[in-house]
C-alpha positions as a printed NumPy array, in Angstrom:
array([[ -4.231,  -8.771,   6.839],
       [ -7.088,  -5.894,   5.846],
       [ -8.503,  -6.341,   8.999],
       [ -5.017,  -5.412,  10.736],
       [ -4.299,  -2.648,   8.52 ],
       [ -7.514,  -1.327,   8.851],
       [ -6.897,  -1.411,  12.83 ],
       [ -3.716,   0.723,  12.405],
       [ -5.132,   3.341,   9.846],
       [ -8.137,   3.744,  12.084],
       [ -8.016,   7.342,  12.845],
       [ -5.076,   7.884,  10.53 ],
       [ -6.841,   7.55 ,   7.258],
       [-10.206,   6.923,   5.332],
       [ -9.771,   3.583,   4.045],
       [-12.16 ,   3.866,   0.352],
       [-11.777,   0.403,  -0.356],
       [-10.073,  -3.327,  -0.417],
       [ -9.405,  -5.892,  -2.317],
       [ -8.282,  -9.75 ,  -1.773],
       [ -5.984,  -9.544,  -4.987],
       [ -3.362,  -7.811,  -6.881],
       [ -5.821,  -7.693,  -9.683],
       [ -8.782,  -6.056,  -7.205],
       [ -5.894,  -3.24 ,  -5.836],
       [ -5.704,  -2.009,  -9.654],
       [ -9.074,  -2.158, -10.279],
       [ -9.73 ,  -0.046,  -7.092],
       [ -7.502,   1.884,  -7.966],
       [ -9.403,   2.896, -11.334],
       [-12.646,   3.604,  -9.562],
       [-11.504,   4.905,  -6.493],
       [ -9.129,   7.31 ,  -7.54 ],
       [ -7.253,   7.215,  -3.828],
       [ -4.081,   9.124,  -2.699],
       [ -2.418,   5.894,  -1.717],
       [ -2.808,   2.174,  -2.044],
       [ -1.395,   0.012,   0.463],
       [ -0.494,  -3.519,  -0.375],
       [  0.478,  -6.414,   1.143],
       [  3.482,  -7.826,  -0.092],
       [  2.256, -11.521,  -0.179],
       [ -0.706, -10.696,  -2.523],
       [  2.025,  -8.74 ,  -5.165],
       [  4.167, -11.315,  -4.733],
       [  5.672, -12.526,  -8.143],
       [  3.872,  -9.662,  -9.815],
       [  4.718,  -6.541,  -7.694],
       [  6.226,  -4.358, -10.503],
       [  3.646,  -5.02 , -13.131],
       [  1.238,  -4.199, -10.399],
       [  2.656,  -1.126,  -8.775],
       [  3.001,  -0.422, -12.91 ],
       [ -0.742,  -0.865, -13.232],
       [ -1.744,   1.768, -10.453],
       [  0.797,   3.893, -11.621],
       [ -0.413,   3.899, -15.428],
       [ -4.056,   4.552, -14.489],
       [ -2.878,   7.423, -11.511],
       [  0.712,   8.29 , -11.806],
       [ -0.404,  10.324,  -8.658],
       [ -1.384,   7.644,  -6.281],
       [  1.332,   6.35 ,  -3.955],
       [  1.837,   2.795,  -3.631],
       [  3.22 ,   1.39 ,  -0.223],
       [  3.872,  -1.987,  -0.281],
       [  3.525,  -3.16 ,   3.562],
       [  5.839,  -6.606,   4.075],
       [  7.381,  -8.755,   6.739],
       [ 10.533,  -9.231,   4.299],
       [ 13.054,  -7.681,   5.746],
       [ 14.423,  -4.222,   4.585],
       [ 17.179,  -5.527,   3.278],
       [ 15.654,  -8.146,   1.121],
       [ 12.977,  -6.001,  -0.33 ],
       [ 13.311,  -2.727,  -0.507],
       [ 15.413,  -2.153,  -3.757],
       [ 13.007,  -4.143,  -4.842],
       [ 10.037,  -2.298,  -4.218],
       [ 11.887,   0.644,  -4.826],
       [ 12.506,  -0.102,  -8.506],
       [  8.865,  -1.136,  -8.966],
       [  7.882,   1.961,  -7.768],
       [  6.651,   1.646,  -4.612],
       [  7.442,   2.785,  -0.767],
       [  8.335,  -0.139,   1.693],
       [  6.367,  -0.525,   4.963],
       [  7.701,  -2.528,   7.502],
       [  4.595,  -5.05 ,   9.032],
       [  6.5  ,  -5.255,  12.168],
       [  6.865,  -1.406,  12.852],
       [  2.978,   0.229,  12.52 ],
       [  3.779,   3.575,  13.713],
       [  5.869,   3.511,  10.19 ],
       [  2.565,   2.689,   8.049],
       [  0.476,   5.328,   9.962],
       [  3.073,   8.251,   9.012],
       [  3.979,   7.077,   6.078],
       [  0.142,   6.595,   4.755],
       [ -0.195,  10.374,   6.397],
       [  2.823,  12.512,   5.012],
       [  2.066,  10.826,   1.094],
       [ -1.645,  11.619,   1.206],
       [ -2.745,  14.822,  -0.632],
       [ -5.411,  15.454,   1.223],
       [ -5.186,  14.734,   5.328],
       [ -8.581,  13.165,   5.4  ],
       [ -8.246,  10.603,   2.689],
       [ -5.267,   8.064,   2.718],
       [ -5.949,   4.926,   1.604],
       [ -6.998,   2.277,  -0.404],
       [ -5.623,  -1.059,   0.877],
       [ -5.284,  -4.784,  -0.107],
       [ -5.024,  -7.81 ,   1.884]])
């Protein structure tokens, strides 16, 4: 999954780091300082809203978008309560301006996690 979502913010947004984990995002996170952090649904699973809690604690500031192929409907009040932004997997060109219009600064978007 990093390598895809590094192939779709290619051009779209600096990508400052990675992680495998839940646990590696939030660490990231701490040192990296980034505007947004993108995870992958899968990897939050069962934890998302302690980790979207985590990022948020350390950088209220940083936006968290939380990139899934559970649908909408499933997810997103979900996500939304956590504290997040839901990205659809199966609709890039949604990741790409959604990474771009929460960024503070146009050249540096993201942080991402598997």
């Amino acid at each position: 999954m990093r390598q895809l979502l590094g192939e779709r913010l290619h051009g779209h947004a600096e990508i400052v780091g990675e992680g495998g984990t839940a646990d590696e995002a939030v660490a990231a996170t701490g040192e990296l300082e980034p505007d947004v952090v993108v995870l992958d649904f899968r990897t939050a699973v069962g934890n998302l809203d302690e980790t979207v809690a985590a990022i948020k604690e350390s950088h209220p500031q940083t936006a968290v978008v939380v990139h899934t192929g559970v649908p909408r409907y499933l997810i997103e009040d979900q996500v939304t309560a956590a504290g997040g932004v839901y990205s659809p997997k199966n609709e890039p060109e949604h990741l790409i301006a959604l990474v771009g219009s929460l960024a503070r600064r146009p050249t540096e978007a993201a942080s991402r996690d598997s």
